[in-house]
mmCIF file of C-alpha atoms in Angstrom:
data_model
loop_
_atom_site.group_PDB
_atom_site.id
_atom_site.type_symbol
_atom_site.label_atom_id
_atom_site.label_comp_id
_atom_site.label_asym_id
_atom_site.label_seq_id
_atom_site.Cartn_x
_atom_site.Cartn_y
_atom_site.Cartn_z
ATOM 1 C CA UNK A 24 99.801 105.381 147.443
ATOM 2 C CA UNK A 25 99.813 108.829 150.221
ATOM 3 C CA UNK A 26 97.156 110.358 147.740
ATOM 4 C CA UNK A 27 94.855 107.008 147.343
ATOM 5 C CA UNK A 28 94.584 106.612 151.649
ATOM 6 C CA UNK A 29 94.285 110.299 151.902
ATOM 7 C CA UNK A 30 90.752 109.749 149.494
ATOM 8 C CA UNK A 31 89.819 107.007 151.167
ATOM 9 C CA UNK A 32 89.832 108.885 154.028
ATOM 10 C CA UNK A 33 88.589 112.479 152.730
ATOM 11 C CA UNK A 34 86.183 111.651 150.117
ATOM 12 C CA UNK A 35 83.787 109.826 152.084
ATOM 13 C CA UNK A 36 81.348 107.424 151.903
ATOM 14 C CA UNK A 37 82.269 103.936 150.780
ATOM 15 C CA UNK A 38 80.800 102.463 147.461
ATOM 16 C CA UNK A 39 77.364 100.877 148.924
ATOM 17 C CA UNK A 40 76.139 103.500 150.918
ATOM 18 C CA UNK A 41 77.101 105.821 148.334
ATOM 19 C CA UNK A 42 74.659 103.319 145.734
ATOM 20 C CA UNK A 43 72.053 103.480 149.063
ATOM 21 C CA UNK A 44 71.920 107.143 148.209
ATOM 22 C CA UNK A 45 71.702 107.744 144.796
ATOM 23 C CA UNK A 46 69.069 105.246 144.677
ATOM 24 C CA UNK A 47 67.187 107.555 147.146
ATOM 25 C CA UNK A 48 67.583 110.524 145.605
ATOM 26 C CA UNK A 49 68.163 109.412 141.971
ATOM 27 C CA UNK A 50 69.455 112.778 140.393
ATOM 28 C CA UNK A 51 72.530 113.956 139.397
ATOM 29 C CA UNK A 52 73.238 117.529 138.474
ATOM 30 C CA UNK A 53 75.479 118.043 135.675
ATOM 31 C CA UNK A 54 77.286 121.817 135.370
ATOM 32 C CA UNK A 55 79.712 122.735 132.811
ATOM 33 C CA UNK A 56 80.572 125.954 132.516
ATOM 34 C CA UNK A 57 83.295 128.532 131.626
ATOM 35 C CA UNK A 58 83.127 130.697 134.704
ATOM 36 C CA UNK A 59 83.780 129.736 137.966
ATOM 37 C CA UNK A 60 81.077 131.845 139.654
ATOM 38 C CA UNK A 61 78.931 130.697 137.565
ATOM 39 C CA UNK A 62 79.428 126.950 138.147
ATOM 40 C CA UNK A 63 79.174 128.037 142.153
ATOM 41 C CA UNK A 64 76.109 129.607 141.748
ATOM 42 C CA UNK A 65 74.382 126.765 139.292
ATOM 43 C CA UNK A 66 75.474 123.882 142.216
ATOM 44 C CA UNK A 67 73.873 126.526 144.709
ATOM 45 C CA UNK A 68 70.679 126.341 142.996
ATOM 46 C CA UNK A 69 70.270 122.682 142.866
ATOM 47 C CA UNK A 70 71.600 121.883 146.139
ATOM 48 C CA UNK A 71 68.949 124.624 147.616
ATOM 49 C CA UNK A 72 66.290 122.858 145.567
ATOM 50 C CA UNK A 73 67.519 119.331 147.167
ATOM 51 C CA UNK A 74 69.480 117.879 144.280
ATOM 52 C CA UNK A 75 72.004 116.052 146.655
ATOM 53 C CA UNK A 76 74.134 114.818 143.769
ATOM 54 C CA UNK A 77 76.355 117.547 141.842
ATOM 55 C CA UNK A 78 78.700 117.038 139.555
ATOM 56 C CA UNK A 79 81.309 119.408 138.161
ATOM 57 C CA UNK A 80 82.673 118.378 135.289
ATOM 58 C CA UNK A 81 85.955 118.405 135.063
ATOM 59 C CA UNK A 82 86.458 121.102 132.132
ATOM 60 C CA UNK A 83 84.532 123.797 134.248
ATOM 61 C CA UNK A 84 86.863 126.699 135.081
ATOM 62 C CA UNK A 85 88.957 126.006 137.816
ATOM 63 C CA UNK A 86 86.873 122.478 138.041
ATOM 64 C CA UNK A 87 88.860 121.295 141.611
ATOM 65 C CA UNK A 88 88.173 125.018 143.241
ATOM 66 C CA UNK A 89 84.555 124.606 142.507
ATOM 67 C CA UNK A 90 84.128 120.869 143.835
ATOM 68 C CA UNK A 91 87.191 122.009 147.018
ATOM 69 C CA UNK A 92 84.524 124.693 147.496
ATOM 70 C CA UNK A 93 80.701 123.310 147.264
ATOM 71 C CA UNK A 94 82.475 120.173 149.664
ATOM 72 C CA UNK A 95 82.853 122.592 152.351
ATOM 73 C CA UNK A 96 79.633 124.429 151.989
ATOM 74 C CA UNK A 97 77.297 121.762 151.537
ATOM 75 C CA UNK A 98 79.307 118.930 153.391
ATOM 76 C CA UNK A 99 76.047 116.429 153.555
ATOM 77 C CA UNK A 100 75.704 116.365 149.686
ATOM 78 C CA UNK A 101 77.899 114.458 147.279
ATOM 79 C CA UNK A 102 80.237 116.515 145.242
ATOM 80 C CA UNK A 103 82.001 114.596 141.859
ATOM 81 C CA UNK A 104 83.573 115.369 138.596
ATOM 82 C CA UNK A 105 83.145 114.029 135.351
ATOM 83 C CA UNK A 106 84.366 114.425 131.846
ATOM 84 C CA UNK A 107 87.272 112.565 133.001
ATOM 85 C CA UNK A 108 89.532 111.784 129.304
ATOM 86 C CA UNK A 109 92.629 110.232 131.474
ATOM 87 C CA UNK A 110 94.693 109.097 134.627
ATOM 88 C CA UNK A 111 96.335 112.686 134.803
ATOM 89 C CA UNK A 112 92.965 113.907 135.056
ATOM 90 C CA UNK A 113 91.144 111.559 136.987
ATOM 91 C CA UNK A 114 93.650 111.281 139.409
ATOM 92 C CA UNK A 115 93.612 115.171 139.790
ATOM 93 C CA UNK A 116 89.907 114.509 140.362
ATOM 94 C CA UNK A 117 90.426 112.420 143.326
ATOM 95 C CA UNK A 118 92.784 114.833 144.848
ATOM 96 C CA UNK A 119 91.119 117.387 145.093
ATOM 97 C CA UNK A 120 88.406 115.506 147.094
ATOM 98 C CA UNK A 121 85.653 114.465 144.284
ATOM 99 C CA UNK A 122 83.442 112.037 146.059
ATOM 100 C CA UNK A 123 82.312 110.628 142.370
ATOM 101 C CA UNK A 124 84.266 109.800 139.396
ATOM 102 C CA UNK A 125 82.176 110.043 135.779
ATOM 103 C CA UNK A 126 84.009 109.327 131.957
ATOM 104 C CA UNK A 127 82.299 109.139 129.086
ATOM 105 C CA UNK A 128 84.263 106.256 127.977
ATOM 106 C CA UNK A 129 85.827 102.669 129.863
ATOM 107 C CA UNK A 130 89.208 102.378 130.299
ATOM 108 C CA UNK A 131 90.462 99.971 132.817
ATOM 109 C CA UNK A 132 93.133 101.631 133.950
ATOM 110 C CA UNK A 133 91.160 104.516 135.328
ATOM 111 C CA UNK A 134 88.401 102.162 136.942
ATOM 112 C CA UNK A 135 91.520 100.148 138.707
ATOM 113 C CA UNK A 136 92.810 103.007 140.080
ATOM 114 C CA UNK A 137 89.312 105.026 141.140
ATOM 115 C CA UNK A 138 88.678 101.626 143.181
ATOM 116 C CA UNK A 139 92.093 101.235 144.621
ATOM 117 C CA UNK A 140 91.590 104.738 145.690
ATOM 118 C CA UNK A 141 88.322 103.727 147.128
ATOM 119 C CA UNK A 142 86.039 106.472 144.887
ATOM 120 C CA UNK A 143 82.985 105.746 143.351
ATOM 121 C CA UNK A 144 83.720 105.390 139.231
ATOM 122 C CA UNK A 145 81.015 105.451 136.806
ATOM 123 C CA UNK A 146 82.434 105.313 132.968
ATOM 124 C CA UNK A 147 80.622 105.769 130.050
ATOM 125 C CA UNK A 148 79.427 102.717 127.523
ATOM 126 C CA UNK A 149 77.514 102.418 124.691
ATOM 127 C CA UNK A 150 76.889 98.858 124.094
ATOM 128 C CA UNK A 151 76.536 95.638 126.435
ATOM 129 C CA UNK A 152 79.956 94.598 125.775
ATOM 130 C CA UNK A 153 81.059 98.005 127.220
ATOM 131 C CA UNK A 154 78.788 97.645 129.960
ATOM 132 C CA UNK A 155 79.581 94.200 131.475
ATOM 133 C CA UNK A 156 83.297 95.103 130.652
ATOM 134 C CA UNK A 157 83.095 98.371 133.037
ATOM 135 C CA UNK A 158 81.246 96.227 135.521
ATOM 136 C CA UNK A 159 83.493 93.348 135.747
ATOM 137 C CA UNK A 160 86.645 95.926 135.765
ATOM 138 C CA UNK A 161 84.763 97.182 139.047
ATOM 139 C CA UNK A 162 82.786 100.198 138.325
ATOM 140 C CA UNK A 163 80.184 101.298 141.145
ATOM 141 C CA UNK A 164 77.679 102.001 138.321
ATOM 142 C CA UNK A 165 77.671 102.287 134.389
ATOM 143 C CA UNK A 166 76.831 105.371 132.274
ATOM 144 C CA UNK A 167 74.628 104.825 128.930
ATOM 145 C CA UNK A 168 75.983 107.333 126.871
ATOM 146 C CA UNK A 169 74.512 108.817 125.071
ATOM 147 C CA UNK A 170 70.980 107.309 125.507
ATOM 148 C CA UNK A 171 69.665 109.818 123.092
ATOM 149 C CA UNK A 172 71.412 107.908 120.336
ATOM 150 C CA UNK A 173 70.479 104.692 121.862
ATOM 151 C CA UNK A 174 66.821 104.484 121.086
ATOM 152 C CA UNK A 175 66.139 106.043 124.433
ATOM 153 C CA UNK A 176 64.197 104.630 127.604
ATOM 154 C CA UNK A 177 63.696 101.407 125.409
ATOM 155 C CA UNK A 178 67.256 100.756 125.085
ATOM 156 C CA UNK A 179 67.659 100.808 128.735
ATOM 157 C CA UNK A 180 64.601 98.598 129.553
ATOM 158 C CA UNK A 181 65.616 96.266 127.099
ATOM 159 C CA UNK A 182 69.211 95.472 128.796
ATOM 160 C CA UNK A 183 67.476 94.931 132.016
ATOM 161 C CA UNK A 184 66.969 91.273 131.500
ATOM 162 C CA UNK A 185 70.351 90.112 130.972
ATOM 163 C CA UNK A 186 72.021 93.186 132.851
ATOM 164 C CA UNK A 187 69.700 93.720 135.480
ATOM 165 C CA UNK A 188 72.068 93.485 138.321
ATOM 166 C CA UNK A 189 74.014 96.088 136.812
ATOM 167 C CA UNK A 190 73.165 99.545 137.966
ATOM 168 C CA UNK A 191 72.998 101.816 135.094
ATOM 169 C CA UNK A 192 72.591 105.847 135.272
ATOM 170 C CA UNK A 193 71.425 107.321 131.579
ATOM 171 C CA UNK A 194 72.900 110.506 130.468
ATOM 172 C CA UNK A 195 72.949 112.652 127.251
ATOM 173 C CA UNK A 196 68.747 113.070 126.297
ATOM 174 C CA UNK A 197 67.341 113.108 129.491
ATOM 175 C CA UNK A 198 64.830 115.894 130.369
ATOM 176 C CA UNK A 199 62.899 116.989 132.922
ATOM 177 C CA UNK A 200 59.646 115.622 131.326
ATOM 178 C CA UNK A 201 61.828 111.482 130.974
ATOM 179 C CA UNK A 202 63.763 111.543 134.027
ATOM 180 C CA UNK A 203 60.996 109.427 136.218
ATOM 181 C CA UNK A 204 60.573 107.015 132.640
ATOM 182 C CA UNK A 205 64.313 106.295 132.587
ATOM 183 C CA UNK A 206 63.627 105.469 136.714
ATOM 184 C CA UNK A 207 60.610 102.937 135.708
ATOM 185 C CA UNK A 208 62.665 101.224 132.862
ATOM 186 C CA UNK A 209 65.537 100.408 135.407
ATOM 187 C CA UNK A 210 67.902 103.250 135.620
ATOM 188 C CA UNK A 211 69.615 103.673 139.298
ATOM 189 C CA UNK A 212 69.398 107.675 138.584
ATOM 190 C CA UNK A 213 69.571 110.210 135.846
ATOM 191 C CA UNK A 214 71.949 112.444 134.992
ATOM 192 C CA UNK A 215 70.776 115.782 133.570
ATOM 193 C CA UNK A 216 72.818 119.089 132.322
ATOM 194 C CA UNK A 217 71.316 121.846 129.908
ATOM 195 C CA UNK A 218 67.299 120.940 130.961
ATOM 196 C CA UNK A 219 68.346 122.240 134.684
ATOM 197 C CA UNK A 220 69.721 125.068 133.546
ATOM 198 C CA UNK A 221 67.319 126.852 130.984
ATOM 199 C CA UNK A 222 70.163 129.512 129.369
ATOM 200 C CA UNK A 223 67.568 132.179 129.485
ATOM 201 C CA UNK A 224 67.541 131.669 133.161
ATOM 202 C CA UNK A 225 71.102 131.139 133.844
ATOM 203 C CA UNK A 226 71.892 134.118 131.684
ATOM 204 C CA UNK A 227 68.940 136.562 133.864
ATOM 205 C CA UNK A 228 70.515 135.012 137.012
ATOM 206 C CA UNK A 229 67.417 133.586 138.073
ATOM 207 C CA UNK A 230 68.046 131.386 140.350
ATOM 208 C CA UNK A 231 65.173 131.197 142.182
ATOM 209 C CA UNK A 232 63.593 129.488 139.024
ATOM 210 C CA UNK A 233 66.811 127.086 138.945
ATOM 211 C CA UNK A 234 66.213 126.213 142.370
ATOM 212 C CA UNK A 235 62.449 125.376 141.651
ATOM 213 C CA UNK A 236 62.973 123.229 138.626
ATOM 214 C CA UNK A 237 65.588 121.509 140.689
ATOM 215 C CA UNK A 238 63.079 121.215 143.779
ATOM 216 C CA UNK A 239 60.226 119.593 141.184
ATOM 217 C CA UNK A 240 62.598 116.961 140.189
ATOM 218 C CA UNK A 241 63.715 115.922 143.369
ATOM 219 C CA UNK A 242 60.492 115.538 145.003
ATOM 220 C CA UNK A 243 59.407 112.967 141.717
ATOM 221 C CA UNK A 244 62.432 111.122 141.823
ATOM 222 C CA UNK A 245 63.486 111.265 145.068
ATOM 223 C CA UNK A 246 62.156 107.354 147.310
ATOM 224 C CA UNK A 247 62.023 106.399 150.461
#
């Protein structure tokens, strides 16, 4: 119970103005990576290309150092985890001060206690039984992953009739050249990883390109 009112407390904004936001700025950055330094310097890039959403996920090196780390240097942006495979982990996540909870699965447990602790969840489903279960459970939002293997924008437009009032953030085959499709056929925001982070960029350190792909995706998705 000490570690849930400490989150509520240091993780920050509450559920709808955290919604308010994403649906402003409609990207989330997704870094993975082996290296701690490396992870640093990816979130850098985004957030200096105005990406306000970042998440580390959670089997980055040293994954709580990096989030610990990017929330005191860029304390205006929102800072999560994802990859989350269990309550150990997710409730690691929360202390530590992730502002954003992602899984790539439901499990009810985990959404309980991500609410109880007052942190934005948003698990993973794959089918409209998964979705409305997440939903009901009390997720903030609902991940379709992954969308690639879903049929795509189409799949999302096609759930917004009878799950319309659900938001829904696609992950796992969206690009660059999609993200502001996936936007028109319903989706809150987009998540996007590897299209962010071109390896032959990453690998030249050249970040300056990072932060201008990030910059270009911001300004088309980003709304008043």
């Amino acid at each position: 119970m000490a570690s849930h009112l400490k989150s509520k407390i240091s993780n920050g904004m509450n559920h709808q103005s955290w919604l308010k936001q994403l649906k402003k700025h409609r990207a989330i950055a997704v870094i993975r990576s082996s290296e701690k330094e490396l992870a640093w310097q990816m979130a850098s890039a985004v957030a200096a290309g105005g990406i306000q959403f970042i998440e580390i996920t959670w089997n980055t090196h040293k994954a709580a150092e990096v989030i610990a780390q990017l929330r005191s240097e860029f304390p205006n942006f929102s800072i999560g985890t994802g990859t989350l495979l269990n309550l150990e982990e997710l409730q690691q996540a929360i202390d530590c001060g992730a502002q954003f909870l992602f899984t790539p699965h439901t499990d009810l447990t985990m959404i309980k206690t991500a609410v109880d602790a007052g942190v934005p969840i948003v698990p993973g489903a794959f089918s409209p039984t998964e979705i409305v279960t997440a939903w009901q459970a009390g997720a903030t939002c609902v991940k379709v992953f992954p969308i690639s293997a879903l049929g795509g924008a189409a799949y999302l437009k096609s759930l917004q009739g009878p799950l319309g009032h659900i938001p829904l953030i696609p992950t796992g085959g969206v690009t660059l050249e999609n993200a502001k499709v996936f936007i028109d056929a319903g989706a809150i925001a987009v998540g996007l990883a590897g299209d962010l982070f071109p390896k032959y960029l990453v690998d030249n350190g050249d970040w300056r390109a990072i932060v201008q792909i990030a910059r270009t995706l911001a300004q088309n998705l980003t709304t008043c």
